[in-house]
PDB file of C-alpha atoms in Angstrom:
ATOM      1  CA  MET A   1     115.362  89.580  94.023  1.00 94.00           C
ATOM      2  CA  PHE A   2     112.836  92.341  93.359  1.00 97.00           C
ATOM      3  CA  LEU A   3     109.469  93.346  94.816  1.00 98.00           C
ATOM      4  CA  THR A   4     107.039  95.054  92.446  1.00 98.00           C
ATOM      5  CA  ARG A   5     103.681  96.742  93.022  1.00 97.00           C
ATOM      6  CA  PHE A   6     101.209  97.675  90.286  1.00 97.00           C
ATOM      7  CA  ARG A   7      97.709  99.127  90.649  1.00 96.00           C
ATOM      8  CA  LEU A   8      95.135  97.882  88.151  1.00 97.00           C
ATOM      9  CA  ASN A   9      92.602 100.261  86.637  1.00 96.00           C
ATOM     10  CA  THR A  10      89.406  98.366  87.389  1.00 95.00           C
ATOM     11  CA  ALA A  11      87.424 100.605  85.019  1.00 94.00           C
ATOM     12  CA  ARG A  12      89.170  98.930  82.083  1.00 95.00           C
ATOM     13  CA  MET A  13      87.952  95.680  80.565  1.00 95.00           C
ATOM     14  CA  GLY A  14      91.497  94.328  80.362  1.00 95.00           C
ATOM     15  CA  ALA A  15      91.962  94.744  84.105  1.00 96.00           C
ATOM     16  CA  ARG A  16      88.644  93.042  84.900  1.00 94.00           C
ATOM     17  CA  ARG A  17      89.567  90.117  82.652  1.00 94.00           C
ATOM     18  CA  LEU A  18      92.901  89.663  84.433  1.00 95.00           C
ATOM     19  CA  ILE A  19      91.324  89.912  87.890  1.00 93.00           C
ATOM     20  CA  SER A  20      88.759  87.237  87.044  1.00 89.00           C
ATOM     21  CA  SER A  21      91.210  84.806  85.418  1.00 89.00           C
ATOM     22  CA  PRO A  22      94.228  83.513  87.379  1.00 90.00           C
ATOM     23  CA  GLN A  23      95.548  81.832  84.242  1.00 90.00           C
ATOM     24  CA  SER A  24      95.463  85.100  82.266  1.00 92.00           C
ATOM     25  CA  MET A  25      97.130  86.974  85.120  1.00 95.00           C
ATOM     26  CA  HIS A  26      99.805  84.299  85.399  1.00 94.00           C
ATOM     27  CA  ALA A  27     100.528  84.619  81.672  1.00 94.00           C
ATOM     28  CA  ALA A  28     100.675  88.428  81.938  1.00 96.00           C
ATOM     29  CA  VAL A  29     103.091  88.264  84.876  1.00 97.00           C
ATOM     30  CA  MET A  30     105.357  85.774  83.093  1.00 96.00           C
ATOM     31  CA  ALA A  31     105.352  88.034  80.021  1.00 96.00           C
ATOM     32  CA  SER A  32     107.051  90.706  82.176  1.00 96.00           C
ATOM     33  CA  PHE A  33     110.390  88.939  81.730  1.00 96.00           C
ATOM     34  CA  ALA A  34     112.414  88.840  78.524  1.00 90.00           C
ATOM     35  CA  GLN A  35     113.724  85.394  79.464  1.00 87.00           C
ATOM     36  CA  LYS A  36     111.123  82.868  80.586  1.00 83.00           C
ATOM     37  CA  PRO A  37     111.567  82.171  84.317  1.00 80.00           C
ATOM     38  CA  ASP A  38     112.688  78.643  85.222  1.00 74.00           C
ATOM     39  CA  HIS A  39     110.542  77.260  88.039  1.00 71.00           C
ATOM     40  CA  ARG A  40     112.248  73.873  88.226  1.00 70.00           C
ATOM     41  CA  GLY A  41     113.783  73.082  91.591  1.00 67.00           C
ATOM     42  CA  ALA A  42     113.197  74.683  94.974  1.00 68.00           C
ATOM     43  CA  GLY A  43     115.010  77.986  94.467  1.00 78.00           C
ATOM     44  CA  PRO A  44     113.629  81.516  94.122  1.00 89.00           C
ATOM     45  CA  ARG A  45     110.775  81.862  91.638  1.00 94.00           C
ATOM     46  CA  VAL A  46     108.266  84.368  90.355  1.00 96.00           C
ATOM     47  CA  LEU A  47     105.398  84.793  92.835  1.00 97.00           C
ATOM     48  CA  TRP A  48     102.399  87.090  92.516  1.00 97.00           C
ATOM     49  CA  ARG A  49      99.336  88.095  94.503  1.00 97.00           C
ATOM     50  CA  LEU A  50      96.274  90.291  94.024  1.00 95.00           C
ATOM     51  CA  ASP A  51      95.178  92.430  96.969  1.00 95.00           C
ATOM     52  CA  GLU A  52      91.631  93.699  96.464  1.00 89.00           C
ATOM     53  CA  GLN A  53      91.512  96.606  98.888  1.00 81.00           C
ATOM     54  CA  SER A  54      88.141  97.675  97.493  1.00 77.00           C
ATOM     55  CA  ARG A  55      86.165  97.336  94.275  1.00 76.00           C
ATOM     56  CA  SER A  56      88.182 100.186  92.722  1.00 81.00           C
ATOM     57  CA  GLU A  57      91.581  99.498  94.309  1.00 91.00           C
ATOM     58  CA  VAL A  58      93.257  96.255  93.278  1.00 95.00           C
ATOM     59  CA  LEU A  59      97.020  95.888  93.685  1.00 97.00           C
ATOM     60  CA  LEU A  60      99.270  93.330  92.019  1.00 97.00           C
ATOM     61  CA  TYR A  61     102.406  92.313  93.950  1.00 98.00           C
ATOM     62  CA  VAL A  62     105.212  90.388  92.258  1.00 98.00           C
ATOM     63  CA  VAL A  63     108.378  88.940  93.798  1.00 97.00           C
ATOM     64  CA  SER A  64     110.913  87.832  91.203  1.00 96.00           C
ATOM     65  CA  PRO A  65     114.607  86.990  90.744  1.00 95.00           C
ATOM     66  CA  ASP A  66     114.804  89.431  87.794  1.00 95.00           C
ATOM     67  CA  ARG A  67     113.481  92.969  87.376  1.00 96.00           C
ATOM     68  CA  PRO A  68     110.130  92.883  85.500  1.00 97.00           C
ATOM     69  CA  ASP A  69     108.875  95.165  82.741  1.00 97.00           C
ATOM     70  CA  LEU A  70     105.119  95.731  83.162  1.00 97.00           C
ATOM     71  CA  THR A  71     104.661  98.006  80.154  1.00 96.00           C
ATOM     72  CA  HIS A  72     102.132  95.633  78.606  1.00 96.00           C
ATOM     73  CA  LEU A  73     100.098  95.559  81.831  1.00 96.00           C
ATOM     74  CA  VAL A  74     100.032  99.348  82.027  1.00 97.00           C
ATOM     75  CA  GLU A  75      98.783  99.487  78.443  1.00 96.00           C
ATOM     76  CA  GLN A  76      95.977  96.952  78.854  1.00 95.00           C
ATOM     77  CA  ALA A  77      95.034  97.264  82.524  1.00 96.00           C
ATOM     78  CA  GLY A  78      96.498 100.459  83.968  1.00 95.00           C
ATOM     79  CA  TRP A  79      96.815 104.176  83.251  1.00 96.00           C
ATOM     80  CA  PRO A  80      99.078 104.426  80.166  1.00 93.00           C
ATOM     81  CA  THR A  81      99.724 108.179  80.410  1.00 90.00           C
ATOM     82  CA  THR A  82      99.812 108.754  84.166  1.00 90.00           C
ATOM     83  CA  GLY A  83     100.305 105.360  85.816  1.00 85.00           C
ATOM     84  CA  GLY A  84     103.124 102.850  86.116  1.00 91.00           C
ATOM     85  CA  TRP A  85     104.587 100.405  88.565  1.00 96.00           C
ATOM     86  CA  GLN A  86     107.102 100.479  91.404  1.00 97.00           C
ATOM     87  CA  THR A  87     109.958  97.981  91.633  1.00 97.00           C
ATOM     88  CA  LYS A  88     112.411  97.874  94.531  1.00 97.00           C
ATOM     89  CA  PRO A  89     115.349  95.590  95.305  1.00 98.00           C
ATOM     90  CA  TYR A  90     114.182  92.904  97.736  1.00 97.00           C
ATOM     91  CA  GLY A  91     117.673  91.849  98.791  1.00 95.00           C
ATOM     92  CA  PRO A  92     118.240  94.506 101.502  1.00 96.00           C
ATOM     93  CA  LEU A  93     115.112  93.454 103.419  1.00 96.00           C
ATOM     94  CA  LEU A  94     115.930  89.756 103.063  1.00 97.00           C
ATOM     95  CA  ALA A  95     119.485  90.334 104.243  1.00 96.00           C
ATOM     96  CA  ARG A  96     118.473  92.066 107.458  1.00 95.00           C
ATOM     97  CA  LEU A  97     116.024  89.417 108.642  1.00 97.00           C
ATOM     98  CA  ALA A  98     117.144  88.046 112.000  1.00 97.00           C
ATOM     99  CA  ALA A  99     115.882  85.550 114.547  1.00 97.00           C
ATOM    100  CA  ASP A 100     113.229  86.946 116.922  1.00 96.00           C
ATOM    101  CA  ASP A 101     112.341  89.797 114.548  1.00 96.00           C
ATOM    102  CA  THR A 102     108.598  90.503 114.622  1.00 97.00           C
ATOM    103  CA  TRP A 103     106.764  91.506 111.442  1.00 97.00           C
ATOM    104  CA  ALA A 104     103.234  92.074 110.269  1.00 97.00           C
ATOM    105  CA  PHE A 105     102.513  89.775 107.330  1.00 97.00           C
ATOM    106  CA  ARG A 106     100.010  89.041 104.610  1.00 97.00           C
ATOM    107  CA  LEU A 107      99.807  85.702 102.829  1.00 97.00           C
ATOM    108  CA  THR A 108      97.377  84.483 100.213  1.00 96.00           C
ATOM    109  CA  ALA A 109      97.527  80.702 100.024  1.00 94.00           C
ATOM    110  CA  ASN A 110      95.796  77.570  98.788  1.00 92.00           C
ATOM    111  CA  PRO A 111      95.243  75.505 101.975  1.00 91.00           C
ATOM    112  CA  VAL A 112      94.746  71.910 100.864  1.00 77.00           C
ATOM    113  CA  HIS A 113      95.226  68.432 102.245  1.00 62.00           C
ATOM    114  CA  SER A 114      95.268  64.948 100.740  1.00 60.00           C
ATOM    115  CA  ILE A 115      92.516  62.514 101.686  1.00 58.00           C
ATOM    116  CA  ARG A 116      91.173  59.096 100.683  1.00 56.00           C
ATOM    117  CA  ARG A 117      88.120  57.206 101.873  1.00 60.00           C
ATOM    118  CA  HIS A 118      89.793  53.774 101.994  1.00 59.00           C
ATOM    119  CA  ASP A 119      93.262  52.280 101.564  1.00 62.00           C
ATOM    120  CA  ALA A 120      92.667  51.121  97.990  1.00 61.00           C
ATOM    121  CA  GLU A 121      91.640  54.586  96.803  1.00 61.00           C
ATOM    122  CA  PRO A 122      94.277  57.035  95.505  1.00 64.00           C
ATOM    123  CA  THR A 123      94.712  60.210  97.520  1.00 63.00           C
ATOM    124  CA  LYS A 124      92.803  63.276  96.395  1.00 61.00           C
ATOM    125  CA  ARG A 125      93.813  66.871  97.033  1.00 61.00           C
ATOM    126  CA  THR A 126      90.981  68.708  98.809  1.00 70.00           C
ATOM    127  CA  ALA A 127      90.704  72.284 100.036  1.00 65.00           C
ATOM    128  CA  HIS A 128      90.170  73.194 103.674  1.00 65.00           C
ATOM    129  CA  VAL A 129      86.909  75.136 103.821  1.00 69.00           C
ATOM    130  CA  THR A 130      86.600  76.428 107.387  1.00 82.00           C
ATOM    131  CA  PRO A 131      88.726  79.228 108.905  1.00 81.00           C
ATOM    132  CA  ARG A 132      89.750  76.908 111.757  1.00 87.00           C
ATOM    133  CA  HIS A 133      91.108  74.247 109.409  1.00 86.00           C
ATOM    134  CA  GLN A 134      92.676  76.874 107.151  1.00 89.00           C
ATOM    135  CA  LEU A 135      94.530  78.347 110.129  1.00 92.00           C
ATOM    136  CA  ASP A 136      95.599  74.865 111.242  1.00 91.00           C
ATOM    137  CA  TRP A 137      97.044  74.351 107.748  1.00 93.00           C
ATOM    138  CA  LEU A 138      99.240  77.426 108.228  1.00 95.00           C
ATOM    139  CA  LEU A 139     100.239  76.557 111.807  1.00 94.00           C
ATOM    140  CA  LYS A 140     101.427  73.098 110.723  1.00 93.00           C
ATOM    141  CA  ARG A 141     103.815  74.696 108.211  1.00 94.00           C
ATOM    142  CA  GLN A 142     105.106  77.666 110.144  1.00 96.00           C
ATOM    143  CA  VAL A 143     108.156  76.144 111.881  1.00 96.00           C
ATOM    144  CA  GLU A 144     109.493  74.472 108.732  1.00 96.00           C
ATOM    145  CA  ALA A 145     108.923  77.784 106.918  1.00 97.00           C
ATOM    146  CA  GLY A 146     111.117  79.591 109.441  1.00 97.00           C
ATOM    147  CA  PHE A 147     108.577  81.541 111.491  1.00 97.00           C
ATOM    148  CA  GLU A 148     105.879  81.287 114.132  1.00 96.00           C
ATOM    149  CA  ILE A 149     102.684  83.303 114.392  1.00 95.00           C
ATOM    150  CA  VAL A 150     102.654  85.424 117.542  1.00 94.00           C
ATOM    151  CA  GLU A 151     100.572  83.950 120.362  1.00 89.00           C
ATOM    152  CA  LYS A 152      98.737  85.556 123.258  1.00 78.00           C
ATOM    153  CA  ALA A 153      98.014  83.430 126.323  1.00 63.00           C
ATOM    154  CA  GLU A 154      94.791  85.148 127.336  1.00 63.00           C
ATOM    155  CA  ARG A 155      91.060  84.935 126.692  1.00 58.00           C
ATOM    156  CA  ARG A 156      90.441  84.285 123.036  1.00 56.00           C
ATOM    157  CA  PRO A 157      88.054  86.347 120.875  1.00 57.00           C
ATOM    158  CA  ASP A 158      85.569  83.465 120.960  1.00 57.00           C
ATOM    159  CA  GLY A 159      85.383  83.718 124.774  1.00 54.00           C
ATOM    160  CA  LEU A 160      87.278  80.512 125.544  1.00 53.00           C
ATOM    161  CA  ASP A 161      90.425  80.313 127.657  1.00 52.00           C
ATOM    162  CA  GLY A 162      93.678  79.267 126.022  1.00 56.00           C
ATOM    163  CA  VAL A 163      96.280  80.396 123.496  1.00 64.00           C
ATOM    164  CA  TRP A 164      95.110  82.259 120.427  1.00 82.00           C
ATOM    165  CA  HIS A 165      97.128  83.541 117.490  1.00 88.00           C
ATOM    166  CA  GLU A 166      97.463  87.051 116.155  1.00 92.00           C
ATOM    167  CA  VAL A 167      96.111  86.261 112.704  1.00 92.00           C
ATOM    168  CA  VAL A 168      92.890  86.836 110.787  1.00 92.00           C
ATOM    169  CA  VAL A 169      91.650  84.511 108.027  1.00 90.00           C
ATOM    170  CA  HIS A 170      89.605  86.332 105.405  1.00 86.00           C
ATOM    171  CA  HIS A 171      88.852  86.841 101.706  1.00 76.00           C
ATOM    172  CA  ARG A 172      88.147  83.182 101.042  1.00 75.00           C
ATOM    173  CA  GLY A 173      87.375  82.697  97.381  1.00 72.00           C
ATOM    174  CA  ASP A 174      86.667  79.654  95.239  1.00 71.00           C
ATOM    175  CA  LEU A 175      88.031  79.958  91.713  1.00 71.00           C
ATOM    176  CA  ALA A 176      87.114  77.875  88.675  1.00 65.00           C
ATOM    177  CA  PHE A 177      88.658  78.307  85.250  1.00 64.00           C
ATOM    178  CA  ARG A 178      89.755  76.287  82.244  1.00 65.00           C
ATOM    179  CA  LYS A 179      93.394  75.513  81.539  1.00 65.00           C
ATOM    180  CA  ARG A 180      95.079  74.051  78.477  1.00 60.00           C
ATOM    181  CA  ASN A 181      98.631  72.750  78.649  1.00 61.00           C
ATOM    182  CA  GLU A 182     100.847  72.848  75.566  1.00 56.00           C
ATOM    183  CA  SER A 183     100.572  69.062  75.224  1.00 57.00           C
ATOM    184  CA  GLU A 184      96.777  68.986  75.511  1.00 58.00           C
ATOM    185  CA  ALA A 185      94.272  69.483  72.733  1.00 57.00           C
ATOM    186  CA  ARG A 186      91.374  70.255  75.048  1.00 64.00           C
ATOM    187  CA  ALA A 187      91.219  72.522  78.090  1.00 63.00           C
ATOM    188  CA  HIS A 188      90.366  71.036  81.474  1.00 65.00           C
ATOM    189  CA  LYS A 189      88.662  72.639  84.443  1.00 70.00           C
ATOM    190  CA  VAL A 190      90.744  73.827  87.389  1.00 69.00           C
ATOM    191  CA  THR A 191      89.180  74.693  90.761  1.00 77.00           C
ATOM    192  CA  LEU A 192      91.007  76.041  93.774  1.00 83.00           C
ATOM    193  CA  THR A 193      90.405  77.920  96.995  1.00 86.00           C
ATOM    194  CA  ARG A 194      92.371  81.059  97.862  1.00 88.00           C
ATOM    195  CA  VAL A 195      92.504  82.415 101.426  1.00 93.00           C
ATOM    196  CA  THR A 196      94.266  85.490 102.820  1.00 95.00           C
ATOM    197  CA  PHE A 197      95.974  85.533 106.219  1.00 96.00           C
ATOM    198  CA  ASP A 198      96.842  88.821 107.966  1.00 95.00           C
ATOM    199  CA  GLY A 199      98.720  88.774 111.247  1.00 95.00           C
ATOM    200  CA  ARG A 200     101.998  89.073 113.123  1.00 96.00           C
ATOM    201  CA  LEU A 201     104.869  86.600 113.077  1.00 97.00           C
ATOM    202  CA  ARG A 202     108.236  86.049 114.722  1.00 97.00           C
ATOM    203  CA  VAL A 203     111.235  84.878 112.729  1.00 98.00           C
ATOM    204  CA  LEU A 204     112.661  81.557 113.939  1.00 97.00           C
ATOM    205  CA  ASP A 205     115.128  80.579 111.222  1.00 97.00           C
ATOM    206  CA  PRO A 206     116.172  83.498 108.958  1.00 98.00           C
ATOM    207  CA  ASP A 207     117.499  81.254 106.163  1.00 97.00           C
ATOM    208  CA  ALA A 208     114.367  79.110 106.048  1.00 97.00           C
ATOM    209  CA  PHE A 209     112.203  82.228 106.204  1.00 98.00           C
ATOM    210  CA  ARG A 210     114.070  83.789 103.258  1.00 97.00           C
ATOM    211  CA  ARG A 211     113.322  80.637 101.250  1.00 96.00           C
ATOM    212  CA  THR A 212     109.645  80.981 102.139  1.00 97.00           C
ATOM    213  CA  LEU A 213     109.569  84.610 101.000  1.00 97.00           C
ATOM    214  CA  THR A 214     111.309  83.882  97.693  1.00 96.00           C
ATOM    215  CA  SER A 215     109.951  80.406  96.848  1.00 95.00           C
ATOM    216  CA  GLY A 216     106.416  80.661  98.231  1.00 96.00           C
ATOM    217  CA  LEU A 217     104.319  78.640 100.661  1.00 96.00           C
ATOM    218  CA  GLY A 218     101.889  75.927  99.631  1.00 93.00           C
ATOM    219  CA  LYS A 219     100.368  74.967  96.293  1.00 91.00           C
ATOM    220  CA  ALA A 220      98.940  76.900  93.298  1.00 91.00           C
ATOM    221  CA  LYS A 221     101.786  79.419  93.143  1.00 93.00           C
ATOM    222  CA  ALA A 222     101.120  80.008  89.445  1.00 91.00           C
ATOM    223  CA  TYR A 223      97.618  81.209  90.323  1.00 91.00           C
ATOM    224  CA  GLY A 224      98.323  83.934  92.870  1.00 94.00           C
ATOM    225  CA  CYS A 225      99.020  81.805  95.952  1.00 95.00           C
ATOM    226  CA  GLY A 226     102.085  81.413  98.144  1.00 96.00           C
ATOM    227  CA  LEU A 227     103.401  84.986  98.257  1.00 97.00           C
ATOM    228  CA  MET A 228     103.972  86.356 101.761  1.00 97.00           C
ATOM    229  CA  THR A 229     104.800  90.060 102.193  1.00 97.00           C
ATOM    230  CA  LEU A 230     105.996  91.869 105.313  1.00 97.00           C
ATOM    231  CA  ALA A 231     105.449  95.228 106.943  1.00 95.00           C
ATOM    232  CA  PRO A 232     106.817  96.742 110.184  1.00 93.00           C
ATOM    233  CA  ALA A 233     104.908  95.381 113.159  1.00 87.00           C
ATOM    234  CA  GLU A 234     103.147  97.951 115.309  1.00 74.00           C
TER     235      GLU A 234
END
């Protein structure tokens, strides 16, 4: 496994087009591999995420089973003569994960749930729209994903007594774009909600957590969701 970071040059039209179109960015990321990645099954896959630190600083992160070649991205959306990308082996970090380790994390995800108004109606996938429900979506998945978000049993930021979690929900964005599958003659509209979580977690099950880091969490992985990255916890 490899972890790659690439900074986009937001002054270039190619970079702005990629930032505004998850489908175009997905295609550009997949084009980084000489052999098309196989996403069938539940094993490691290509995951990507955009971190918009500011209007002029946008970083692309990619986790992948194979080492990528981002030459085409540098040429159309980077600094061809002075810029590049950084790729590091991901295996050493994955191998040293242990139960009770504490890490700072960032996750961009597509928090959705299935609803229906009556029994005869088919279920419909719907996005959670409030920070409370978006956080609940993550909390319901944390144990199965091999981690738990750190808790503090003290007065919460909203002034109420009880347990609160060391996580912030931010950068909620609703995306709408048109997608055409190879078997379709006409493109159809895709809408999704992306939310970023920043916080601290504790590892519960190292093997399950490694699967989360390499296979992603939640839906819409092709469109910049599901990738969790770690940093040393302060």
